[in-house]
C-alpha positions as CSV (number, residue, x, y, z in Angstrom):
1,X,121.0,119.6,87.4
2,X,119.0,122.5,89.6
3,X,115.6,121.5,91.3
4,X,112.4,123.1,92.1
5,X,110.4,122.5,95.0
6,X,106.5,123.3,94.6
7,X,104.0,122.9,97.4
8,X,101.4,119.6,97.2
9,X,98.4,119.6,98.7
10,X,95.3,117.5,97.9
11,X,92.3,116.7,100.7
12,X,91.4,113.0,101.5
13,X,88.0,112.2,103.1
14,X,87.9,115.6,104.4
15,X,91.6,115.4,105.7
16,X,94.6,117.7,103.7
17,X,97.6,115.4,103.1
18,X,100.5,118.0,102.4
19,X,103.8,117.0,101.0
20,X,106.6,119.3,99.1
21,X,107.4,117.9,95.4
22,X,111.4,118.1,94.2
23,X,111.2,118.4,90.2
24,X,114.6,118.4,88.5
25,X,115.2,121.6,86.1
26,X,117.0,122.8,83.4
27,X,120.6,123.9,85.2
28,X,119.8,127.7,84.2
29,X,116.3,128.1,84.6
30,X,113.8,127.8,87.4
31,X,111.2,127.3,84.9
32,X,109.6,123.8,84.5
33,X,110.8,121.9,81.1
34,X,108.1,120.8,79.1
35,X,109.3,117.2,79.3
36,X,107.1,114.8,81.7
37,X,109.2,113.6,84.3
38,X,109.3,110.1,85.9
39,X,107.6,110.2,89.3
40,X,108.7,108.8,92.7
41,X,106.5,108.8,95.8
42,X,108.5,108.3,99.1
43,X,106.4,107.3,102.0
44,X,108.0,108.0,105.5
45,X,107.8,105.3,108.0
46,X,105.8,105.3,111.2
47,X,106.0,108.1,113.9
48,X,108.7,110.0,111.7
49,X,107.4,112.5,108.5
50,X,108.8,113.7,105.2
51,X,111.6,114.7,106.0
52,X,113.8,111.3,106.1
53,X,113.1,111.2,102.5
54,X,114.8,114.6,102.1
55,X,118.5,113.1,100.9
56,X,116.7,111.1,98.4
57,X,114.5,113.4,97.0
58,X,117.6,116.1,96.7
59,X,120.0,113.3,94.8
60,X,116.6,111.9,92.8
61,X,115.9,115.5,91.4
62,X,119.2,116.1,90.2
63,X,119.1,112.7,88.6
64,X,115.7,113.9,86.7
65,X,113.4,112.2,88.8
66,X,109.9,114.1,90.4
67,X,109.9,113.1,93.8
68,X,107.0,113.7,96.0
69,X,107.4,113.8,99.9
70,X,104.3,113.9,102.3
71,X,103.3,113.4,105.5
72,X,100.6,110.6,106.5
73,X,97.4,112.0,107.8
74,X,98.8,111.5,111.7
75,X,102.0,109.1,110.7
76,X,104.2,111.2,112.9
77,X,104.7,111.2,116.5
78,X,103.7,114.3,118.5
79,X,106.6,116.6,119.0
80,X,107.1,116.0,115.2
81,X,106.0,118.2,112.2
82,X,103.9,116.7,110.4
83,X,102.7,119.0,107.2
84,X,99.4,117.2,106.7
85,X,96.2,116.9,109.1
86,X,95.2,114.3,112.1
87,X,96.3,112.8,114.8
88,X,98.5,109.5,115.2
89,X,95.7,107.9,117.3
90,X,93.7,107.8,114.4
91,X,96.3,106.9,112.1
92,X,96.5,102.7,110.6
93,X,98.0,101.1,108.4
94,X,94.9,101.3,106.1
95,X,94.5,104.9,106.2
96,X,98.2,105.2,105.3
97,X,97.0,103.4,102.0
98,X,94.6,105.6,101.6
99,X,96.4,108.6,101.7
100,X,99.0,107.3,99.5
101,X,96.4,106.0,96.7
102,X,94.8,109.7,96.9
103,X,98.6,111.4,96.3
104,X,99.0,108.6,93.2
105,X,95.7,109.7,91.9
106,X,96.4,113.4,92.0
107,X,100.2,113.0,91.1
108,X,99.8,111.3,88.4
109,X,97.8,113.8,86.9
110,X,100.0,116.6,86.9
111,X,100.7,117.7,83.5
112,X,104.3,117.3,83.8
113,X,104.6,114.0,85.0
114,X,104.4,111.0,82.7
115,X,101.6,108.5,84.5
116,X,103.6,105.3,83.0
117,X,106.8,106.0,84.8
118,X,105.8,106.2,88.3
119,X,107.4,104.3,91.3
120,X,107.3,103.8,95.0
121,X,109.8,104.3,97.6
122,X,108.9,103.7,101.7
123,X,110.6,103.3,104.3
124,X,109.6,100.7,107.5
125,X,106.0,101.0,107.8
126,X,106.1,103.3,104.9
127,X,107.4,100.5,102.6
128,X,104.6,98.4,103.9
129,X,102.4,100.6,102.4
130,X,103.7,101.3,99.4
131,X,104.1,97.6,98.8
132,X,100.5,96.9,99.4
133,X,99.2,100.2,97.1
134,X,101.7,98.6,94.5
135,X,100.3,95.0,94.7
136,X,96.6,96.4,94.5
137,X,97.6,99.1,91.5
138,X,100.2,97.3,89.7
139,X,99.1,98.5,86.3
140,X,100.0,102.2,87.7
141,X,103.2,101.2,89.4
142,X,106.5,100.7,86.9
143,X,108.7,99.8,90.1
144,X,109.1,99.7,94.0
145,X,111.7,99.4,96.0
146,X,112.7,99.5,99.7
147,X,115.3,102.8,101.2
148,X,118.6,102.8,101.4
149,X,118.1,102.0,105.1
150,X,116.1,98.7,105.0
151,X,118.3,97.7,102.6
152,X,121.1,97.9,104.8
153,X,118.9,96.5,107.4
154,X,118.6,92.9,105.1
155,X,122.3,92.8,104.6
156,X,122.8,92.8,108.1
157,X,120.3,90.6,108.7
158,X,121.6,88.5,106.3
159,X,125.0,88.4,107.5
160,X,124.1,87.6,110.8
161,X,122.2,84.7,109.5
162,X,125.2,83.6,107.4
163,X,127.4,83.9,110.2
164,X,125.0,81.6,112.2
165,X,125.1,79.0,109.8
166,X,128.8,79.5,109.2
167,X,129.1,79.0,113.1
168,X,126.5,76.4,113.1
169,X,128.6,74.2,110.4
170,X,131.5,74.5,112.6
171,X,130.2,72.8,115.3
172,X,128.6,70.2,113.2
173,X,132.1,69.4,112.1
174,X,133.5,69.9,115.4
175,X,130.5,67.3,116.8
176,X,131.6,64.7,113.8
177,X,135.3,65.2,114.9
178,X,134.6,64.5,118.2
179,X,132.8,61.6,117.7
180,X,135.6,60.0,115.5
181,X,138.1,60.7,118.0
182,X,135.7,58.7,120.5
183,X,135.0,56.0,118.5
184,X,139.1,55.5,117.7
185,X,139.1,55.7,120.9
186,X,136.9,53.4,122.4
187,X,138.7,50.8,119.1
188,X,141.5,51.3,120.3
């Protein structure tokens, strides 16, 4: 399946949040279907912009999904492009949240969309955000979820902490061993 990108733009407390919206298509036809498509919203994580959701959004589309990339008001570092307006020194975690609840309002308006089947996607910082937009508008919000990357993040974690305990056990056993051998020791 083709996609479509469109242009998104919508103005927040007097500050344009920009992003770039991936809609899948019919595969010979640039034309939008008349179907509403489930929406995902991929915030980017801190001092980076939209385009680290880029891989997703392309797979997503093709899968039938609307995907909606933006940039933060100020989320990326300078040097960076960043598609929407401010500056990272006035950027928080807060205003984050309120540049993501002002894309959800709009988004979920469009008229192909379908406003029950909408989730978000975030990566570090971006994730944070999301998760607390989702926990405040859960009736709006059919799923979250964390990238690809943090993901792989926990596992490692995870196996690191598993290894710890595996090499923690070891020398509990080792410990218990050694005391045996002392006590048959001292017996004997």
């Amino acid at each position: 399946m083709k996609r479509i990108l469109q242009k998104f733009q919508i103005n927040n407390a007097g500050r344009i949040i920009r992003g770039i919206l991936y809609l899948p298509s019919a595969p010979k036809t640039m034309e939008l279907q008349a179907e509403r498509f489930p929406l995902i919203l991929y915030s980017h994580e801190l001092g980076k912009n939209h385009k680290t959701g880029i891989p997703y959004a392309d797979h997503l589309a093709e899968c039938g999904y609307a995907v909606l990339l933006f940039d933060f008001c100020g989320g990326s570092r300078p040097g960076t492009e960043n598609l929407s307006d401010g500056e990272l020194s006035a950027m928080s975690v807060k205003t984050e949240c309120s540049d993501l609840e002002c894309v959800l309002n709009a988004a979920k308006h469009l008229e192909f969309i379908d406003p029950k089947r909408i989730a978000l996607i975030g990566a570090s910082q971006g994730g944070y955000v999301s998760a607390a937009v989702a926990a405040k508008r859960k009736e709006e919000i059919a799923a979250l979820s964390d990238t690809e990357e943090d993901l792989e993040k926990k596992k490692a974690l995870e196996a690191e902490r598993t290894e710890c305990e595996e090499t923690a056990a070891e020398c509990e056993r080792l410990l218990h061993e050694q005391e045996a051998q002392d006590e048959e020791n001292a017996d004997g």
